[in-house]
Each structure stands twice: as structure tokens, then as C-alpha cells.
Tab-separated table of C-alpha atoms in Angstrom:
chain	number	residue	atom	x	y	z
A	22	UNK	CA	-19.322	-5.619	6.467
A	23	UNK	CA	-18.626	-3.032	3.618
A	24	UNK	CA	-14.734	-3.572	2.729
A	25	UNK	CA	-12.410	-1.493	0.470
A	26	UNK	CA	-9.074	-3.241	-0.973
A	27	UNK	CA	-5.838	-1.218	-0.342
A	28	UNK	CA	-3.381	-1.655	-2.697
A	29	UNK	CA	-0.866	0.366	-1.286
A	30	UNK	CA	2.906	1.956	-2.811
A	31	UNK	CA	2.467	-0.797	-5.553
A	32	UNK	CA	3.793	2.450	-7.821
A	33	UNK	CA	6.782	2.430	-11.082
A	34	UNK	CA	8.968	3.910	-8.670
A	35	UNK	CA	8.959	0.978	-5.931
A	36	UNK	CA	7.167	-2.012	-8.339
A	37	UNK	CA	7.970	-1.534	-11.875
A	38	UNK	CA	11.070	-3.905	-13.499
A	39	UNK	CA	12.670	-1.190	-15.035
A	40	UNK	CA	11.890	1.273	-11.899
A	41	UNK	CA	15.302	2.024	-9.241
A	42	UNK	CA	13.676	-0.230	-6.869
A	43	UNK	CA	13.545	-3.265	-9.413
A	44	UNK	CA	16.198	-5.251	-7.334
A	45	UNK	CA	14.960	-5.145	-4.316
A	46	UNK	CA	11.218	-5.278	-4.117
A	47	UNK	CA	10.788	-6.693	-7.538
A	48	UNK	CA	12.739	-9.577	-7.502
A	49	UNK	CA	11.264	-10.253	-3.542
A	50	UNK	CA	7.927	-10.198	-5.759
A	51	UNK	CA	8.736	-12.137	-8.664
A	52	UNK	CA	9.746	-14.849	-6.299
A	53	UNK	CA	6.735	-14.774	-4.155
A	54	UNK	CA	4.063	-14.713	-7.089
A	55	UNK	CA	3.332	-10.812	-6.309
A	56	UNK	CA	1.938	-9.682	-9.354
A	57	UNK	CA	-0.397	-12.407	-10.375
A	58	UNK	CA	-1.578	-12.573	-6.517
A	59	UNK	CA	-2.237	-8.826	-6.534
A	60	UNK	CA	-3.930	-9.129	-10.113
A	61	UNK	CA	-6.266	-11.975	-8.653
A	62	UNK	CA	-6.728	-10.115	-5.800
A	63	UNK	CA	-7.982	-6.714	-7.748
A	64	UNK	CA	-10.062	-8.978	-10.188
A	65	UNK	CA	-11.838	-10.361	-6.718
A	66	UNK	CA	-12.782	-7.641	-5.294
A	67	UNK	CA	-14.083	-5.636	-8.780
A	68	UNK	CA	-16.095	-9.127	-9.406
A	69	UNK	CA	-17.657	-8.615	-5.704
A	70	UNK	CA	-18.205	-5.073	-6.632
A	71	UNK	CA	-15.967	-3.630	-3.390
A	72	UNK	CA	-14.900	-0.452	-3.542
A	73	UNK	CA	-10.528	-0.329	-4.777
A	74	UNK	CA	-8.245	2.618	-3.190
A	75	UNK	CA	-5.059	3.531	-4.293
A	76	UNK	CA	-2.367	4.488	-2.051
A	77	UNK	CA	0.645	6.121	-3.529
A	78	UNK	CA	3.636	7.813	-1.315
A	79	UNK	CA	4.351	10.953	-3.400
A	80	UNK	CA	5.680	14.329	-2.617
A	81	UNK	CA	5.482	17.987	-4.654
A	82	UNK	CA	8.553	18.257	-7.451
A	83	UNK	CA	9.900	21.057	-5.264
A	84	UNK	CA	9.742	17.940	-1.859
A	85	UNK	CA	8.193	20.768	-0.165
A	86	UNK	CA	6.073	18.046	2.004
A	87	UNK	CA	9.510	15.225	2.384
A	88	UNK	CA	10.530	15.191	5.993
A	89	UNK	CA	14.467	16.220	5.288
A	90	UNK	CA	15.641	14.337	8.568
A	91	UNK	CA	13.603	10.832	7.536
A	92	UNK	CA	15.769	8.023	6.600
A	93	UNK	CA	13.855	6.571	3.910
A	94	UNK	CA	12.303	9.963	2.412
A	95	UNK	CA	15.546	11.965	2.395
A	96	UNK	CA	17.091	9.625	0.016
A	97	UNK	CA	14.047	9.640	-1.986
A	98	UNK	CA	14.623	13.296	-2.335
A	99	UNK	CA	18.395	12.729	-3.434
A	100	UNK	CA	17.511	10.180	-5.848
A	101	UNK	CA	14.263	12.414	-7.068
A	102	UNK	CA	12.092	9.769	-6.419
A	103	UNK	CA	8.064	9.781	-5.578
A	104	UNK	CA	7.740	12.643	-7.591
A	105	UNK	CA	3.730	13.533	-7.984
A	106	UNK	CA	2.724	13.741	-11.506
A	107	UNK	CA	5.946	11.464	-12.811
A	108	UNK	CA	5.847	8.263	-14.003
A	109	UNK	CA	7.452	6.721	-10.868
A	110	UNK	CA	4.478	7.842	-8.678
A	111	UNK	CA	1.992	6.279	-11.185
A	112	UNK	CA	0.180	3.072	-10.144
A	113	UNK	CA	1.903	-0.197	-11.835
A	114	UNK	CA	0.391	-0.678	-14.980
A	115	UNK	CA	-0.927	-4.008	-13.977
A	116	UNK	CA	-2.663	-3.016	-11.466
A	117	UNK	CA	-4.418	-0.034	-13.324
A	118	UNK	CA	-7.056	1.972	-11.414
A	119	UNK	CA	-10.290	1.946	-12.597
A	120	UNK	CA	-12.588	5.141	-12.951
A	121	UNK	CA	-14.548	5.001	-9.502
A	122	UNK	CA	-11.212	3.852	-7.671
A	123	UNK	CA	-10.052	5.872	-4.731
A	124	UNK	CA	-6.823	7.520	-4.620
A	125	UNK	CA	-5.474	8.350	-1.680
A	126	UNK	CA	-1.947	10.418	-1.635
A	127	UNK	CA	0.588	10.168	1.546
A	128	UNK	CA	3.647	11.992	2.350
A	129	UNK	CA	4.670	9.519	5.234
A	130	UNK	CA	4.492	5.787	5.512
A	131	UNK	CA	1.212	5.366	7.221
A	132	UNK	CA	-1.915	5.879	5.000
A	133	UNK	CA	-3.796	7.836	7.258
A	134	UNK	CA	-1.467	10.323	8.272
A	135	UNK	CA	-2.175	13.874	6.245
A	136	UNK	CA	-4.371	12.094	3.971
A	137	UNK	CA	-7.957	11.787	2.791
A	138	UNK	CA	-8.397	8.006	3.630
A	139	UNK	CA	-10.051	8.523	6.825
A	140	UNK	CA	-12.457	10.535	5.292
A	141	UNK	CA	-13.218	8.449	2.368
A	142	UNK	CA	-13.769	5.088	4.674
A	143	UNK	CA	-15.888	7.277	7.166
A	144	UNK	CA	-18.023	9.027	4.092
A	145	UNK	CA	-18.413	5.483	2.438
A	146	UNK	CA	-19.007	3.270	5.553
A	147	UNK	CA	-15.918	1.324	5.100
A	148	UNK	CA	-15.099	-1.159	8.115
A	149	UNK	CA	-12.961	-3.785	6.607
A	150	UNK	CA	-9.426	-3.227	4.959
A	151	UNK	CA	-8.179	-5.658	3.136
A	152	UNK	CA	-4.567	-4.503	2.642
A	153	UNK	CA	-1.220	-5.425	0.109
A	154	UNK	CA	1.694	-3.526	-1.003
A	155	UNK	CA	4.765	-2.849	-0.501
A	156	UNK	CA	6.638	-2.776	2.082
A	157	UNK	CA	5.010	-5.482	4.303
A	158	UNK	CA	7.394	-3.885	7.272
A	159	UNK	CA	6.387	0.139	6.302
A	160	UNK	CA	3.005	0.571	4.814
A	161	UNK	CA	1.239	-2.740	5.664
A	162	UNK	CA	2.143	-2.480	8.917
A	163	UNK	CA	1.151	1.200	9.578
A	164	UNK	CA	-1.966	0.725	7.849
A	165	UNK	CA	-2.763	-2.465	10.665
A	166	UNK	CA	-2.018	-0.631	13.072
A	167	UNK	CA	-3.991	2.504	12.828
A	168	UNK	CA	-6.956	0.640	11.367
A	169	UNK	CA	-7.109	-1.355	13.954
A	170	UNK	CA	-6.769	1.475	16.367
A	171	UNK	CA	-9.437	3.137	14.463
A	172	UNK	CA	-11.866	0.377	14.685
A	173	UNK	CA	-11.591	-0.931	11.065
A	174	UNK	CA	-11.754	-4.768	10.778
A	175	UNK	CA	-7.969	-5.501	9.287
A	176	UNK	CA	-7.201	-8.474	6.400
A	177	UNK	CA	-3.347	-8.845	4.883
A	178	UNK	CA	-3.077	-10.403	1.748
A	179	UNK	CA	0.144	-12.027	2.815
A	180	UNK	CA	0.845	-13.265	-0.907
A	181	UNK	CA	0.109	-9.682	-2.152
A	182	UNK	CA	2.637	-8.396	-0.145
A	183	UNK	CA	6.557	-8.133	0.169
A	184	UNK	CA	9.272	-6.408	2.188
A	185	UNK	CA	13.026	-5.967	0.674
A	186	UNK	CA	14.169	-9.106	2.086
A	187	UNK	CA	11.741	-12.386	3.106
A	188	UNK	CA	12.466	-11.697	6.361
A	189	UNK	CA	11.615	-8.412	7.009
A	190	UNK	CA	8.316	-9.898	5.484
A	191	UNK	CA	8.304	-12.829	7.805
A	192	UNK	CA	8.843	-10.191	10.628
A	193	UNK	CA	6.045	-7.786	9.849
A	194	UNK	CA	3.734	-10.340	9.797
A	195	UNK	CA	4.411	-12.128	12.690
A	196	UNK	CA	4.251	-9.109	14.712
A	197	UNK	CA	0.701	-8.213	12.872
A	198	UNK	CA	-1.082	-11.327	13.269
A	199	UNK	CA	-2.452	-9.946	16.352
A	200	UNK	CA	-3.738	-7.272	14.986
A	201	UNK	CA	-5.249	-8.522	11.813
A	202	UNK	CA	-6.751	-11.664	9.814
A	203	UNK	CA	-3.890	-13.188	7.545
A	204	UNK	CA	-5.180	-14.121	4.448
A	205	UNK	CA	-4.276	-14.863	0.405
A	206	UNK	CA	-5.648	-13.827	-2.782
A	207	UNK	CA	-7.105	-17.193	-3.542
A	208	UNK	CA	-8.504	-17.558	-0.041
A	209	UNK	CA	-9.880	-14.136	0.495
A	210	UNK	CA	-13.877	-13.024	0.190
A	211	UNK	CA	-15.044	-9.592	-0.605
């Protein structure tokens, strides 16, 4: 089955030490082994030759696309965060894109809403996701869900992944294990 690796929101803004999210999903991270697992992880699947995507929440400088009643993006705005074309919406550096790699933009949690993913897995013949990021309980999740909805054949990198707390972690992937294969960067095949 012809797969494509997410790596989704792992961008400066959310990932990076010295980026405003540092103490929440980097030290969850640091803890859990999330950058070597998501290094091993990339290294597996260019090794296999699969196909890499890039998912990276961004909005226009002017937020002309940021929902101004969300929760989560309206503070984003306030803070001028997930600015497009800024460092903070640029991939971590260790987990540098490739030329070939797919980036795929979203204005909303889920990767498939408004974006060009669908069109990319359809065009390519894509039916397995195998998915990490951050969050476990936004992205990851929404990504499940709608892939498995849209017939794609799902695979969490649980190690790969984090939410701002262990539990919401726990949480997300408790209530996805229905919906998807749980897997690990050392155990997973391409």
C-alpha cells in the first residue's frame, strides 16, 4: 500500500526550544524522546523511499484566513504567531524538508480542511498515513479521523507525538485506537 509520512505542526513556533511554545510542547517532547523518534522516523521512511508531507498551521501576516472567534487561533493572532513566511511557521530544523517533500498549508486544525492534501494523496495514490506531530489531541486526531473517514489506512507514531500535558496525549490516543494502527518509530515499516 503506497504510504506518505505526515509530520504535522512540528514548526519553530510550536517545536523549537527557543520558540513561545518551548514550555509546553517542548519539554512534553524532550521527556518523551520526540525529536530523535521523529528523526528516526523521517530517516525510515526516506530509506524506504515513501513519499514525506509537511503540514504547517499558518495564516497570511494580515490573519486574513484566522477564525477571530476560535480559541486556540485567536490567541495566535494576539501573540502574532503562525505567521506564513516567518520563522515560526518554518519546519523545525531537524526535521528539514527535503526537495520532493510535500507541503501542505492549513488554516484550521484538521489537515484536510481548505488544503491541498486531499489532492496530493488522491493525485499520488496515497492510502496509508502514517501520522506525528503535535498536538496528539488537535492535529493527530483530526487527521485520524478524516482519513479514516476518507478511506485512508491510518498509523500514529505514538512516540513521535505529544500533547501539552501526557495526558491529553494518553487521551487522544485512547480514543484513536479505534480508528487507527498505534505504532513507534522503531517498530514502524514503510
Amino acid at each position: 500500500m503506497k504510504t506518505i509520512l505526515l509530520v504535522m505542526d512540528m514548526i519553530n513556533d510550536l517545536v523549537h526550544p527557543d520558540g513561545p511554545n518551548a514550555k509546553t510542547y517542548v519539554a512534553c517532547g524532550m521527556a518523551k524522546g520526540l525529536y530523535e523518534n521523529t528523526i528516526t522516523a523521517i530517516a525510515k521512511a526516506r530509506a524506504a523511499n515513501a513519499a514525506i508531507g509537511y503540514v504547517r498551521v499558518g495564516f497570511s501576516p494580515d490573519y486574513r484566513e484566522c477564525p477571530p472567534a476560535s480559541p486556540i487561533f485567536s490567541r495566535a493572532r494576539e501573540a502574532g504567531l503562525f505567521k506564513l513566511g516567518s520563522w515560526g511557521t518554518e519546519v523545525f530544523a531537524g526535521f528539514s524538508p527535503q526537495p520532493g517533500d510535500f507541503d501542505i498549508v492549513k488554516h484550521r486544525v484538521s489537515p484536510f480542511y481548505g488544503t491541498n492534501l486531499e489532492p496530493v494523496l488522491r493525485a499520488h495514490d496515497f492510502r496509508r498515513l502514517v501520522l506525528c506531530g503535535v498536538s496528539t489531541n488537535g492535529v493527530v486526531q483530526a487527521a485520524v479521523r478524516e482519513g479514516h473517514d476518507r478511506d485512508y489506512a491510518c498509523t500514529i507514531l505514538e512516540d513521535c507525538c505529544c500533547g501539552a500535558t501526557e495526558d491529553e496525549h494518553n487521551f487522544a490516543l485512547a480514543g484513536l485506537r479505534r480508528y487507527a494502527e498505534i505504532s513507534t518509530s522503531g517498530s514502524v515499516s514503510f
